[in-house]
mmCIF file of C-alpha atoms in Angstrom:
data_model
loop_
_atom_site.group_PDB
_atom_site.id
_atom_site.type_symbol
_atom_site.label_atom_id
_atom_site.label_comp_id
_atom_site.label_asym_id
_atom_site.label_seq_id
_atom_site.Cartn_x
_atom_site.Cartn_y
_atom_site.Cartn_z
ATOM 1 C CA MET A 1 -7.145 -9.612 -54.707
ATOM 2 C CA ASN A 2 -10.886 -8.915 -54.449
ATOM 3 C CA THR A 3 -12.554 -7.261 -51.448
ATOM 4 C CA LYS A 4 -14.146 -10.462 -50.147
ATOM 5 C CA ALA A 5 -10.838 -12.324 -50.103
ATOM 6 C CA LEU A 6 -9.142 -9.416 -48.310
ATOM 7 C CA GLN A 7 -11.873 -9.392 -45.653
ATOM 8 C CA THR A 8 -11.395 -13.137 -45.130
ATOM 9 C CA ILE A 9 -7.694 -12.608 -44.467
ATOM 10 C CA LEU A 10 -8.089 -9.564 -42.238
ATOM 11 C CA ARG A 11 -10.957 -10.876 -40.073
ATOM 12 C CA PRO A 12 -8.833 -13.227 -37.878
ATOM 13 C CA VAL A 13 -6.148 -10.550 -37.569
ATOM 14 C CA ALA A 14 -8.714 -8.058 -36.272
ATOM 15 C CA LEU A 15 -10.089 -10.654 -33.846
ATOM 16 C CA LEU A 16 -6.616 -11.372 -32.475
ATOM 17 C CA PHE A 17 -5.945 -7.650 -32.049
ATOM 18 C CA THR A 18 -9.221 -7.243 -30.128
ATOM 19 C CA LEU A 19 -8.363 -10.139 -27.814
ATOM 20 C CA LEU A 20 -4.969 -8.638 -27.086
ATOM 21 C CA LEU A 21 -6.545 -5.299 -26.173
ATOM 22 C CA THR A 22 -9.087 -6.834 -23.795
ATOM 23 C CA ALA A 23 -6.821 -9.373 -22.123
ATOM 24 C CA ALA A 24 -5.500 -8.819 -18.585
ATOM 25 C CA PRO A 25 -2.337 -6.705 -18.707
ATOM 26 C CA LEU A 26 0.933 -8.619 -18.556
ATOM 27 C CA HIS A 27 4.076 -7.123 -17.079
ATOM 28 C CA ALA A 28 7.650 -7.671 -18.090
ATOM 29 C CA TYR A 29 9.952 -9.182 -15.507
ATOM 30 C CA ASP A 30 13.555 -10.352 -15.390
ATOM 31 C CA ALA A 31 13.306 -13.484 -13.272
ATOM 32 C CA ARG A 32 10.831 -15.801 -11.592
ATOM 33 C CA ILE A 33 12.342 -17.448 -8.524
ATOM 34 C CA ASP A 34 10.379 -19.727 -6.183
ATOM 35 C CA GLY A 35 7.112 -18.350 -7.505
ATOM 36 C CA ILE A 36 7.995 -14.660 -7.069
ATOM 37 C CA TYR A 37 8.645 -12.292 -9.989
ATOM 38 C CA TYR A 38 11.540 -9.823 -9.886
ATOM 39 C CA ASP A 39 13.002 -6.916 -11.815
ATOM 40 C CA LEU A 40 16.793 -7.081 -11.510
ATOM 41 C CA ASP A 41 19.257 -4.197 -11.405
ATOM 42 C CA THR A 42 22.441 -5.866 -12.573
ATOM 43 C CA SER A 43 24.690 -2.905 -11.766
ATOM 44 C CA ALA A 44 23.439 -2.378 -8.200
ATOM 45 C CA ARG A 45 22.698 -6.093 -7.756
ATOM 46 C CA THR A 46 19.293 -5.366 -6.279
ATOM 47 C CA ALA A 47 15.928 -6.957 -6.972
ATOM 48 C CA THR A 48 12.454 -5.420 -6.980
ATOM 49 C CA VAL A 49 9.403 -7.614 -6.400
ATOM 50 C CA THR A 50 6.973 -7.289 -9.289
ATOM 51 C CA ASN A 51 4.320 -9.434 -10.977
ATOM 52 C CA TYR A 52 3.424 -10.902 -14.336
ATOM 53 C CA SER A 53 -0.314 -10.331 -14.257
ATOM 54 C CA THR A 54 -2.905 -9.138 -11.747
ATOM 55 C CA GLY A 55 -3.676 -11.678 -9.041
ATOM 56 C CA ASP A 56 -0.526 -13.788 -9.409
ATOM 57 C CA TYR A 57 0.031 -14.304 -5.689
ATOM 58 C CA THR A 58 -2.182 -16.280 -3.296
ATOM 59 C CA GLY A 59 -2.067 -17.554 0.285
ATOM 60 C CA SER A 60 1.068 -16.680 2.253
ATOM 61 C CA VAL A 61 4.090 -15.231 0.491
ATOM 62 C CA ASN A 62 7.543 -15.248 2.049
ATOM 63 C CA ILE A 63 9.835 -12.763 0.314
ATOM 64 C CA PRO A 64 13.529 -13.601 0.794
ATOM 65 C CA SER A 65 16.155 -10.959 1.555
ATOM 66 C CA THR A 66 18.360 -12.159 -1.318
ATOM 67 C CA VAL A 67 17.886 -14.182 -4.481
ATOM 68 C CA GLU A 68 20.328 -16.026 -6.721
ATOM 69 C CA TYR A 69 20.054 -15.640 -10.477
ATOM 70 C CA GLY A 70 22.656 -16.309 -13.151
ATOM 71 C CA ASN A 71 25.403 -16.925 -10.582
ATOM 72 C CA THR A 72 24.748 -13.506 -9.058
ATOM 73 C CA THR A 73 23.277 -12.665 -5.657
ATOM 74 C CA TYR A 74 20.723 -9.839 -5.627
ATOM 75 C CA VAL A 75 19.475 -8.031 -2.521
ATOM 76 C CA VAL A 76 15.689 -7.682 -2.515
ATOM 77 C CA SER A 77 15.352 -3.949 -1.852
ATOM 78 C CA ARG A 78 11.904 -2.868 -3.044
ATOM 79 C CA ILE A 79 8.294 -3.948 -3.336
ATOM 80 C CA GLY A 80 7.510 -2.511 -6.749
ATOM 81 C CA GLY A 81 4.483 -0.504 -7.755
ATOM 82 C CA GLY A 82 1.445 -2.754 -8.122
ATOM 83 C CA ALA A 83 3.461 -5.864 -7.225
ATOM 84 C CA PHE A 84 0.595 -7.511 -5.328
ATOM 85 C CA GLU A 85 -2.226 -5.305 -6.579
ATOM 86 C CA GLY A 86 -5.532 -7.114 -6.916
ATOM 87 C CA CYS A 87 -4.291 -10.361 -5.366
ATOM 88 C CA LYS A 88 -7.643 -11.138 -3.808
ATOM 89 C CA LYS A 89 -6.515 -14.489 -2.358
ATOM 90 C CA LEU A 90 -3.361 -13.149 -0.710
ATOM 91 C CA VAL A 91 -3.564 -13.666 3.073
ATOM 92 C CA SER A 92 -0.147 -12.720 4.468
ATOM 93 C CA VAL A 93 3.226 -11.413 3.317
ATOM 94 C CA ASN A 94 6.596 -11.606 5.026
ATOM 95 C CA ILE A 95 8.660 -8.594 3.961
ATOM 96 C CA PRO A 96 12.397 -8.950 4.709
ATOM 97 C CA ALA A 97 14.486 -6.307 6.485
ATOM 98 C CA SER A 98 16.376 -5.697 3.230
ATOM 99 C CA VAL A 99 13.369 -3.914 1.680
ATOM 100 C CA THR A 100 13.569 -0.113 1.906
ATOM 101 C CA SER A 101 10.432 1.020 0.074
ATOM 102 C CA ILE A 102 6.901 -0.091 -0.748
ATOM 103 C CA GLY A 103 5.717 1.249 -4.089
ATOM 104 C CA ASP A 104 2.455 2.815 -5.226
ATOM 105 C CA TYR A 105 -0.499 0.369 -5.265
ATOM 106 C CA ALA A 106 1.832 -2.391 -4.013
ATOM 107 C CA PHE A 107 -0.909 -4.217 -2.067
ATOM 108 C CA SER A 108 -3.953 -2.304 -3.277
ATOM 109 C CA GLY A 109 -7.132 -4.354 -3.391
ATOM 110 C CA CYS A 110 -5.778 -7.331 -1.435
ATOM 111 C CA GLY A 111 -9.108 -7.933 0.252
ATOM 112 C CA LYS A 112 -8.015 -10.970 2.287
ATOM 113 C CA LEU A 113 -4.694 -9.614 3.503
ATOM 114 C CA VAL A 114 -4.784 -9.743 7.295
ATOM 115 C CA ASP A 115 -1.135 -9.921 8.258
ATOM 116 C CA VAL A 116 1.737 -7.776 7.042
ATOM 117 C CA ILE A 117 4.704 -6.599 9.103
ATOM 118 C CA ILE A 118 6.470 -3.499 7.815
ATOM 119 C CA PRO A 119 10.181 -3.918 8.619
ATOM 120 C CA ASP A 120 12.364 -1.258 10.210
ATOM 121 C CA ALA A 121 14.323 -0.612 7.013
ATOM 122 C CA ILE A 122 11.337 0.790 5.088
ATOM 123 C CA SER A 123 11.693 4.533 4.475
ATOM 124 C CA SER A 124 8.603 5.245 2.369
ATOM 125 C CA ILE A 125 5.131 3.818 1.780
ATOM 126 C CA GLY A 126 3.720 4.748 -1.610
ATOM 127 C CA ASN A 127 0.391 6.165 -2.714
ATOM 128 C CA HIS A 128 -2.505 3.684 -2.414
ATOM 129 C CA ALA A 129 -0.015 1.092 -1.142
ATOM 130 C CA PHE A 130 -2.566 -0.741 1.031
ATOM 131 C CA TYR A 131 -5.718 0.846 -0.365
ATOM 132 C CA GLY A 132 -8.771 -1.367 0.028
ATOM 133 C CA CYS A 133 -7.126 -4.013 2.223
ATOM 134 C CA THR A 134 -10.448 -4.546 3.929
ATOM 135 C CA LYS A 135 -9.329 -7.226 6.413
ATOM 136 C CA LEU A 136 -6.205 -5.471 7.661
ATOM 137 C CA ASN A 137 -6.898 -4.723 11.336
ATOM 138 C CA ALA A 138 -3.693 -3.176 12.679
ATOM 139 C CA VAL A 139 -0.782 -1.219 11.254
ATOM 140 C CA ILE A 140 2.552 -0.524 12.923
ATOM 141 C CA ILE A 141 4.643 1.902 10.918
ATOM 142 C CA PRO A 142 8.266 1.703 12.078
ATOM 143 C CA SER A 143 10.450 4.667 12.909
ATOM 144 C CA SER A 144 12.470 4.163 9.728
ATOM 145 C CA VAL A 145 9.514 5.419 7.660
ATOM 146 C CA THR A 146 9.563 9.133 6.837
ATOM 147 C CA SER A 147 6.617 9.441 4.454
ATOM 148 C CA ILE A 148 3.204 7.824 3.989
ATOM 149 C CA GLY A 149 1.617 8.368 0.589
ATOM 150 C CA ASP A 150 -1.828 9.562 -0.449
ATOM 151 C CA TYR A 151 -4.608 7.033 0.266
ATOM 152 C CA ALA A 152 -1.944 4.616 1.570
ATOM 153 C CA PHE A 153 -4.318 2.898 4.027
ATOM 154 C CA SER A 154 -7.606 4.307 2.788
ATOM 155 C CA ASP A 155 -10.660 2.024 2.727
ATOM 156 C CA CYS A 156 -9.112 -0.425 5.193
ATOM 157 C CA GLU A 157 -12.491 -0.736 6.831
ATOM 158 C CA ARG A 158 -11.466 -3.157 9.606
ATOM 159 C CA LEU A 159 -8.478 -1.178 10.751
ATOM 160 C CA GLU A 160 -8.609 -0.876 14.534
ATOM 161 C CA ALA A 161 -5.212 0.474 15.621
ATOM 162 C CA VAL A 162 -2.488 2.553 13.987
ATOM 163 C CA VAL A 163 1.007 3.240 15.339
ATOM 164 C CA ILE A 164 3.002 5.883 13.462
ATOM 165 C CA GLY A 165 6.779 5.849 13.921
ATOM 166 C CA SER A 166 8.831 8.719 15.297
ATOM 167 C CA SER A 167 10.517 9.581 11.963
ATOM 168 C CA VAL A 168 7.344 10.081 9.928
ATOM 169 C CA THR A 169 7.314 13.695 8.743
ATOM 170 C CA SER A 170 4.554 13.617 6.128
ATOM 171 C CA ILE A 171 1.221 11.838 5.760
ATOM 172 C CA GLY A 172 -0.519 12.111 2.415
ATOM 173 C CA ASP A 173 -4.048 13.094 1.477
ATOM 174 C CA TYR A 174 -6.729 10.695 2.770
ATOM 175 C CA ALA A 175 -3.981 8.320 3.942
ATOM 176 C CA PHE A 176 -6.157 6.718 6.622
ATOM 177 C CA SER A 177 -9.619 7.717 5.416
ATOM 178 C CA SER A 178 -12.436 5.457 4.372
ATOM 179 C CA SER A 179 -14.726 6.731 1.651
ATOM 180 C CA VAL A 180 -18.233 5.526 2.421
ATOM 181 C CA THR A 181 -20.427 7.645 0.199
ATOM 182 C CA SER A 182 -20.228 10.961 -1.618
ATOM 183 C CA VAL A 183 -22.739 13.663 -2.399
ATOM 184 C CA GLY A 184 -21.791 16.418 -4.823
ATOM 185 C CA ASP A 185 -18.453 17.942 -3.820
ATOM 186 C CA TYR A 186 -18.595 16.557 -0.268
ATOM 187 C CA ALA A 187 -17.866 13.080 1.011
ATOM 188 C CA TYR A 188 -18.595 11.399 4.321
ATOM 189 C CA ARG A 189 -15.626 9.404 5.521
ATOM 190 C CA SER A 190 -15.336 7.319 8.651
ATOM 191 C CA TYR A 191 -13.598 4.510 10.459
ATOM 192 C CA THR A 192 -15.957 3.285 13.145
ATOM 193 C CA ARG A 193 -13.552 0.536 14.228
ATOM 194 C CA VAL A 194 -10.407 2.577 14.877
ATOM 195 C CA SER A 195 -10.057 3.139 18.610
ATOM 196 C CA ASN A 196 -6.431 4.238 18.942
ATOM 197 C CA VAL A 197 -3.873 6.112 16.901
ATOM 198 C CA THR A 198 -0.366 6.508 18.305
ATOM 199 C CA SER A 199 2.192 8.922 16.906
ATOM 200 C CA LEU A 200 5.760 8.556 18.181
ATOM 201 C CA ASN A 201 7.126 11.778 16.701
ATOM 202 C CA PRO A 202 7.297 14.690 19.189
ATOM 203 C CA GLU A 203 6.767 17.000 16.201
ATOM 204 C CA PRO A 204 3.398 16.450 14.455
ATOM 205 C CA PRO A 205 3.986 15.099 10.949
ATOM 206 C CA ALA A 206 2.599 17.265 8.162
ATOM 207 C CA CYS A 207 -0.826 15.948 7.135
ATOM 208 C CA GLY A 208 -2.424 16.133 3.728
ATOM 209 C CA GLU A 209 -6.089 16.805 3.075
ATOM 210 C CA ASN A 210 -8.287 14.722 5.399
ATOM 211 C CA ALA A 211 -5.399 12.374 6.205
ATOM 212 C CA PHE A 212 -7.581 10.819 8.903
ATOM 213 C CA GLY A 213 -11.329 10.237 8.573
ATOM 214 C CA TYR A 214 -13.863 12.801 9.744
ATOM 215 C CA ALA A 215 -15.756 10.571 12.122
ATOM 216 C CA TYR A 216 -13.233 8.428 13.951
ATOM 217 C CA THR A 217 -11.137 11.434 14.981
ATOM 218 C CA LYS A 218 -14.047 12.277 17.285
ATOM 219 C CA SER A 219 -14.172 8.906 19.029
ATOM 220 C CA CYS A 220 -10.711 7.332 19.063
ATOM 221 C CA VAL A 221 -7.758 8.233 21.292
ATOM 222 C CA LEU A 222 -4.672 9.902 19.849
ATOM 223 C CA THR A 223 -1.623 9.073 21.976
ATOM 224 C CA VAL A 224 1.419 11.325 21.575
ATOM 225 C CA PRO A 225 4.808 11.714 23.330
ATOM 226 C CA ALA A 226 5.005 13.632 26.602
ATOM 227 C CA GLY A 227 5.105 17.382 26.126
ATOM 228 C CA SER A 228 3.696 17.365 22.584
ATOM 229 C CA LYS A 229 -0.067 17.440 23.153
ATOM 230 C CA GLU A 230 -0.335 21.188 22.552
ATOM 231 C CA ALA A 231 1.583 20.937 19.284
ATOM 232 C CA TYR A 232 -0.686 18.163 18.003
ATOM 233 C CA ALA A 233 -3.812 19.973 19.156
ATOM 234 C CA SER A 234 -2.923 22.930 16.947
ATOM 235 C CA ALA A 235 -1.547 21.070 13.925
ATOM 236 C CA LYS A 236 -3.460 20.513 10.704
ATOM 237 C CA GLY A 237 -5.116 17.099 10.627
ATOM 238 C CA TRP A 238 -4.128 16.209 14.184
ATOM 239 C CA SER A 239 -6.294 18.954 15.651
ATOM 240 C CA ASP A 240 -9.335 17.010 14.368
ATOM 241 C CA PHE A 241 -8.804 14.490 17.167
ATOM 242 C CA GLU A 242 -10.978 15.378 20.137
ATOM 243 C CA ASN A 243 -9.252 13.019 22.562
ATOM 244 C CA ILE A 244 -5.484 13.583 22.667
ATOM 245 C CA ARG A 245 -3.419 12.246 25.514
ATOM 246 C CA GLU A 246 0.253 12.263 26.342
ATOM 247 C CA THR A 247 2.158 9.328 27.693
ATOM 248 C CA THR A 248 5.122 9.294 30.003
ATOM 249 C CA ALA A 249 6.038 5.744 29.018
ATOM 250 C CA ASP A 250 8.679 5.030 26.425
ATOM 251 C CA LEU A 251 6.911 4.716 23.083
#
């Protein structure tokens, strides 16, 4: 076979390979039920919400607590890493009480997401889980949650109020910060909208680097349980708040 003939054969193969490399990434999944993709653990009979490609979900999504597949009932127990990442037309999500964890990047970049309720069964919120959810205006983290990952709610520029449950023991780096601009090794971060942060744990959760923004810690009110103001005022990250008050009411 001469060189010209070989080139004729190989040219469409090379083109196809290039298209495959540049196409949007597709993810494997085990089942698609009522428009939602799942990975299934057949031994534990649990299901993890996933996706097929970026931007699959739009509008309002209602995640069920159980799904039926192949004559087997699976409990929906996790929102997988990147499950809703980049779903720019997603407006609201109903997460069932059966879900115990929200994975890394689960809702990252969902710019129209305004309504999400984190159920009491959730124990962990992953890194970048809600990063860049620019229309999210309030977050209530239930007392079942023990850890909040790095950048979990970073760049949520319309966030106005945050309630942190009593069982949270660690808050990751830049978890609630908003990166506006950076110069050299330093960055200016702020949340001008946030007016109140409430922590329900009498013991200040451990905070990562700049867990809260530089600027809004000077203007918003940090509300903490009675008798814990001094502990928060001396704890890393929490001591950045200039207005800390205790409450005698049940939080």
